[in-house]
Amino acid sequence: MVSGLSLKGVVVHSTERNFSILQRLVQNRSDLTAKTLIRAHRVQLEILVSINTGIQAFLHPSISLSQTSLIEVFVFKRCRNIACQNQLPADDCTCEICANRSGFCNLCMCVICNKFDFEVNTCRWIGCDLCSHWTHTDCAIRDGQICMGPSVKSGAGPTEMLFRCRACNRTSELLGWVKDVFQHCAPAWEREALTRELDFVSRIFRGSEDTRGRKLFWKCEELIEKMKGGLVESTACRVILMFFQ
């Protein structure tokens, strides 16, 4: 057992406020280091990691990480995303975010909100082609990382809808990215997923001022309304893919 660590007598109420207090107590324990945690009982370590990360899954019987991995998660040397579990910094990235943000993993976490989820093949996430960091589309819209700007290819002339990556501060165009996502993934989406993805694209291009972006916005809005009226998803998928062609 870790010296001086006891949860006896602590009543944990199922409220966010009380959990936050408990989490701060654990995070402020300067004696909980990789060196001292090696002596912790496994169950005790799982509880500490769950409190520190706020992820209850570390307590689930089906999750079986090694003692070393649990300690590395606790001291922010391994990704807390159980589906990822990469050593940190991921890919030995030396950017300011990966170097200075404890526990951040550029392979699976949003550079704005720090959160991760298990969704793939979706417009919910925007990946930077240049530095391979990821951003939630909603976070990018909210923080103004999606906006009109000069063409990425020509650097001048007509403007288009762009995404500016907070990690590297470089821009990439969004129309081609959306087209690639739909061409590769849309045929496999069920009705709910297709509606959700059309909504993401609609919100991305809502403020578009160029002709192609505006046409895409209106096409997504049109298909969402038609699907509400009964248009089958296979037809909607075919229409949007033809639009991109």
JSON list of C-alpha atoms in Angstrom, two decimals, residues 4-99:
[
{"chain": "A", "resi": 4, "resn": "GLY", "atom": "CA", "xyz": [-0.15, 7.61, 3.93]},
{"chain": "A", "resi": 5, "resn": "LEU", "atom": "CA", "xyz": [-2.88, 6.84, 1.38]},
{"chain": "A", "resi": 6, "resn": "SER", "atom": "CA", "xyz": [-6.24, 5.83, 2.76]},
{"chain": "A", "resi": 7, "resn": "LEU", "atom": "CA", "xyz": [-9.78, 6.16, 1.47]},
{"chain": "A", "resi": 8, "resn": "LYS", "atom": "CA", "xyz": [-11.25, 4.85, 4.73]},
{"chain": "A", "resi": 9, "resn": "GLY", "atom": "CA", "xyz": [-13.93, 7.12, 6.12]},
{"chain": "A", "resi": 10, "resn": "VAL", "atom": "CA", "xyz": [-14.24, 9.09, 2.89]},
{"chain": "A", "resi": 11, "resn": "VAL", "atom": "CA", "xyz": [-17.85, 9.22, 1.75]},
{"chain": "A", "resi": 12, "resn": "VAL", "atom": "CA", "xyz": [-18.01, 9.79, -1.99]},
{"chain": "A", "resi": 13, "resn": "HIS", "atom": "CA", "xyz": [-21.37, 11.19, -3.08]},
{"chain": "A", "resi": 14, "resn": "SER", "atom": "CA", "xyz": [-22.46, 10.79, -6.69]},
{"chain": "A", "resi": 15, "resn": "THR", "atom": "CA", "xyz": [-22.18, 14.48, -7.48]},
{"chain": "A", "resi": 16, "resn": "GLU", "atom": "CA", "xyz": [-19.82, 16.19, -9.85]},
{"chain": "A", "resi": 17, "resn": "ARG", "atom": "CA", "xyz": [-18.79, 18.69, -7.20]},
{"chain": "A", "resi": 18, "resn": "ASN", "atom": "CA", "xyz": [-17.73, 16.08, -4.67]},
{"chain": "A", "resi": 19, "resn": "PHE", "atom": "CA", "xyz": [-15.91, 14.08, -7.32]},
{"chain": "A", "resi": 20, "resn": "SER", "atom": "CA", "xyz": [-14.01, 17.19, -8.38]},
{"chain": "A", "resi": 21, "resn": "ILE", "atom": "CA", "xyz": [-12.93, 17.74, -4.78]},
{"chain": "A", "resi": 22, "resn": "LEU", "atom": "CA", "xyz": [-11.73, 14.14, -4.51]},
{"chain": "A", "resi": 23, "resn": "GLN", "atom": "CA", "xyz": [-9.96, 14.45, -7.86]},
{"chain": "A", "resi": 24, "resn": "ARG", "atom": "CA", "xyz": [-8.13, 17.59, -6.74]},
{"chain": "A", "resi": 25, "resn": "LEU", "atom": "CA", "xyz": [-7.08, 15.87, -3.51]},
{"chain": "A", "resi": 26, "resn": "VAL", "atom": "CA", "xyz": [-5.49, 13.06, -5.52]},
{"chain": "A", "resi": 27, "resn": "GLN", "atom": "CA", "xyz": [-3.91, 15.38, -8.07]},
{"chain": "A", "resi": 28, "resn": "ASN", "atom": "CA", "xyz": [-2.39, 17.54, -5.34]},
{"chain": "A", "resi": 29, "resn": "ARG", "atom": "CA", "xyz": [-0.66, 14.61, -3.67]},
{"chain": "A", "resi": 30, "resn": "SER", "atom": "CA", "xyz": [2.98, 15.29, -4.54]},
{"chain": "A", "resi": 31, "resn": "ASP", "atom": "CA", "xyz": [3.99, 11.93, -3.02]},
{"chain": "A", "resi": 32, "resn": "LEU", "atom": "CA", "xyz": [2.05, 9.97, -5.67]},
{"chain": "A", "resi": 33, "resn": "THR", "atom": "CA", "xyz": [4.88, 9.44, -8.13]},
{"chain": "A", "resi": 34, "resn": "ALA", "atom": "CA", "xyz": [5.92, 6.60, -10.41]},
{"chain": "A", "resi": 35, "resn": "LYS", "atom": "CA", "xyz": [8.44, 5.58, -7.74]},
{"chain": "A", "resi": 36, "resn": "THR", "atom": "CA", "xyz": [5.90, 5.36, -4.89]},
{"chain": "A", "resi": 37, "resn": "LEU", "atom": "CA", "xyz": [3.01, 3.96, -6.94]},
{"chain": "A", "resi": 38, "resn": "ILE", "atom": "CA", "xyz": [5.04, 0.86, -7.81]},
{"chain": "A", "resi": 39, "resn": "ARG", "atom": "CA", "xyz": [4.29, -0.26, -4.23]},
{"chain": "A", "resi": 40, "resn": "ALA", "atom": "CA", "xyz": [0.53, 0.28, -4.55]},
{"chain": "A", "resi": 41, "resn": "HIS", "atom": "CA", "xyz": [-1.95, -2.59, -4.56]},
{"chain": "A", "resi": 42, "resn": "ARG", "atom": "CA", "xyz": [-3.40, -3.08, -8.03]},
{"chain": "A", "resi": 43, "resn": "VAL", "atom": "CA", "xyz": [-6.98, -2.29, -6.96]},
{"chain": "A", "resi": 44, "resn": "GLN", "atom": "CA", "xyz": [-5.77, 0.82, -5.18]},
{"chain": "A", "resi": 45, "resn": "LEU", "atom": "CA", "xyz": [-3.89, 1.88, -8.31]},
{"chain": "A", "resi": 46, "resn": "GLU", "atom": "CA", "xyz": [-6.95, 1.34, -10.51]},
{"chain": "A", "resi": 47, "resn": "ILE", "atom": "CA", "xyz": [-9.00, 3.56, -8.16]},
{"chain": "A", "resi": 48, "resn": "LEU", "atom": "CA", "xyz": [-6.35, 6.29, -8.21]},
{"chain": "A", "resi": 49, "resn": "VAL", "atom": "CA", "xyz": [-6.10, 6.23, -12.01]},
{"chain": "A", "resi": 50, "resn": "SER", "atom": "CA", "xyz": [-9.89, 6.32, -12.34]},
{"chain": "A", "resi": 51, "resn": "ILE", "atom": "CA", "xyz": [-10.11, 9.33, -10.02]},
{"chain": "A", "resi": 52, "resn": "ASN", "atom": "CA", "xyz": [-7.18, 11.16, -11.61]},
{"chain": "A", "resi": 53, "resn": "THR", "atom": "CA", "xyz": [-8.46, 10.71, -15.18]},
{"chain": "A", "resi": 54, "resn": "GLY", "atom": "CA", "xyz": [-12.19, 10.81, -14.43]},
{"chain": "A", "resi": 55, "resn": "ILE", "atom": "CA", "xyz": [-12.63, 7.59, -16.44]},
{"chain": "A", "resi": 56, "resn": "GLN", "atom": "CA", "xyz": [-14.57, 4.86, -14.63]},
{"chain": "A", "resi": 57, "resn": "ALA", "atom": "CA", "xyz": [-13.62, 2.26, -17.24]},
{"chain": "A", "resi": 58, "resn": "PHE", "atom": "CA", "xyz": [-10.31, 1.69, -15.45]},
{"chain": "A", "resi": 59, "resn": "LEU", "atom": "CA", "xyz": [-12.35, -0.02, -12.70]},
{"chain": "A", "resi": 60, "resn": "HIS", "atom": "CA", "xyz": [-14.17, -2.38, -15.09]},
{"chain": "A", "resi": 61, "resn": "PRO", "atom": "CA", "xyz": [-13.24, -6.08, -14.67]},
{"chain": "A", "resi": 62, "resn": "SER", "atom": "CA", "xyz": [-12.76, -6.48, -18.43]},
{"chain": "A", "resi": 63, "resn": "ILE", "atom": "CA", "xyz": [-10.08, -3.76, -18.52]},
{"chain": "A", "resi": 64, "resn": "SER", "atom": "CA", "xyz": [-6.77, -5.33, -17.58]},
{"chain": "A", "resi": 65, "resn": "LEU", "atom": "CA", "xyz": [-3.79, -3.03, -17.93]},
{"chain": "A", "resi": 66, "resn": "SER", "atom": "CA", "xyz": [-0.39, -3.85, -16.52]},
{"chain": "A", "resi": 67, "resn": "GLN", "atom": "CA", "xyz": [0.79, -2.18, -13.32]},
{"chain": "A", "resi": 68, "resn": "THR", "atom": "CA", "xyz": [3.37, -0.27, -15.35]},
{"chain": "A", "resi": 69, "resn": "SER", "atom": "CA", "xyz": [0.75, 0.99, -17.83]},
{"chain": "A", "resi": 70, "resn": "LEU", "atom": "CA", "xyz": [-1.56, 2.16, -15.03]},
{"chain": "A", "resi": 71, "resn": "ILE", "atom": "CA", "xyz": [1.28, 4.08, -13.41]},
{"chain": "A", "resi": 72, "resn": "GLU", "atom": "CA", "xyz": [2.24, 5.66, -16.75]},
{"chain": "A", "resi": 73, "resn": "VAL", "atom": "CA", "xyz": [-1.38, 6.78, -17.27]},
{"chain": "A", "resi": 74, "resn": "PHE", "atom": "CA", "xyz": [-1.43, 8.29, -13.78]},
{"chain": "A", "resi": 75, "resn": "VAL", "atom": "CA", "xyz": [1.78, 10.29, -14.33]},
{"chain": "A", "resi": 76, "resn": "PHE", "atom": "CA", "xyz": [0.73, 11.34, -17.88]},
{"chain": "A", "resi": 77, "resn": "LYS", "atom": "CA", "xyz": [3.31, 9.23, -19.70]},
{"chain": "A", "resi": 78, "resn": "ARG", "atom": "CA", "xyz": [0.68, 7.09, -21.46]},
{"chain": "A", "resi": 79, "resn": "CYS", "atom": "CA", "xyz": [-2.58, 8.08, -23.16]},
{"chain": "A", "resi": 80, "resn": "ARG", "atom": "CA", "xyz": [-5.60, 7.76, -20.85]},
{"chain": "A", "resi": 81, "resn": "ASN", "atom": "CA", "xyz": [-7.75, 6.69, -23.82]},
{"chain": "A", "resi": 82, "resn": "ILE", "atom": "CA", "xyz": [-7.97, 2.94, -23.24]},
{"chain": "A", "resi": 83, "resn": "ALA", "atom": "CA", "xyz": [-8.53, 2.38, -26.97]},
{"chain": "A", "resi": 84, "resn": "CYS", "atom": "CA", "xyz": [-5.30, 4.27, -27.76]},
{"chain": "A", "resi": 85, "resn": "GLN", "atom": "CA", "xyz": [-2.79, 3.69, -24.93]},
{"chain": "A", "resi": 86, "resn": "ASN", "atom": "CA", "xyz": [0.13, 5.24, -26.80]},
{"chain": "A", "resi": 87, "resn": "GLN", "atom": "CA", "xyz": [3.24, 6.43, -25.02]},
{"chain": "A", "resi": 88, "resn": "LEU", "atom": "CA", "xyz": [3.35, 10.22, -24.61]},
{"chain": "A", "resi": 89, "resn": "PRO", "atom": "CA", "xyz": [4.21, 12.41, -26.33]},
{"chain": "A", "resi": 90, "resn": "ALA", "atom": "CA", "xyz": [2.73, 10.40, -29.21]},
{"chain": "A", "resi": 91, "resn": "ASP", "atom": "CA", "xyz": [5.08, 9.98, -32.17]},
{"chain": "A", "resi": 92, "resn": "ASP", "atom": "CA", "xyz": [7.66, 11.91, -30.10]},
{"chain": "A", "resi": 93, "resn": "CYS", "atom": "CA", "xyz": [5.90, 15.12, -31.16]},
{"chain": "A", "resi": 94, "resn": "THR", "atom": "CA", "xyz": [7.71, 18.24, -29.96]},
{"chain": "A", "resi": 95, "resn": "CYS", "atom": "CA", "xyz": [5.05, 20.84, -30.76]},
{"chain": "A", "resi": 96, "resn": "GLU", "atom": "CA", "xyz": [4.08, 23.29, -28.02]},
{"chain": "A", "resi": 97, "resn": "ILE", "atom": "CA", "xyz": [0.79, 21.53, -27.26]},
{"chain": "A", "resi": 98, "resn": "CYS", "atom": "CA", "xyz": [2.26, 18.03, -26.95]},
{"chain": "A", "resi": 99, "resn": "ALA", "atom": "CA", "xyz": [5.25, 19.30, -24.97]}
]
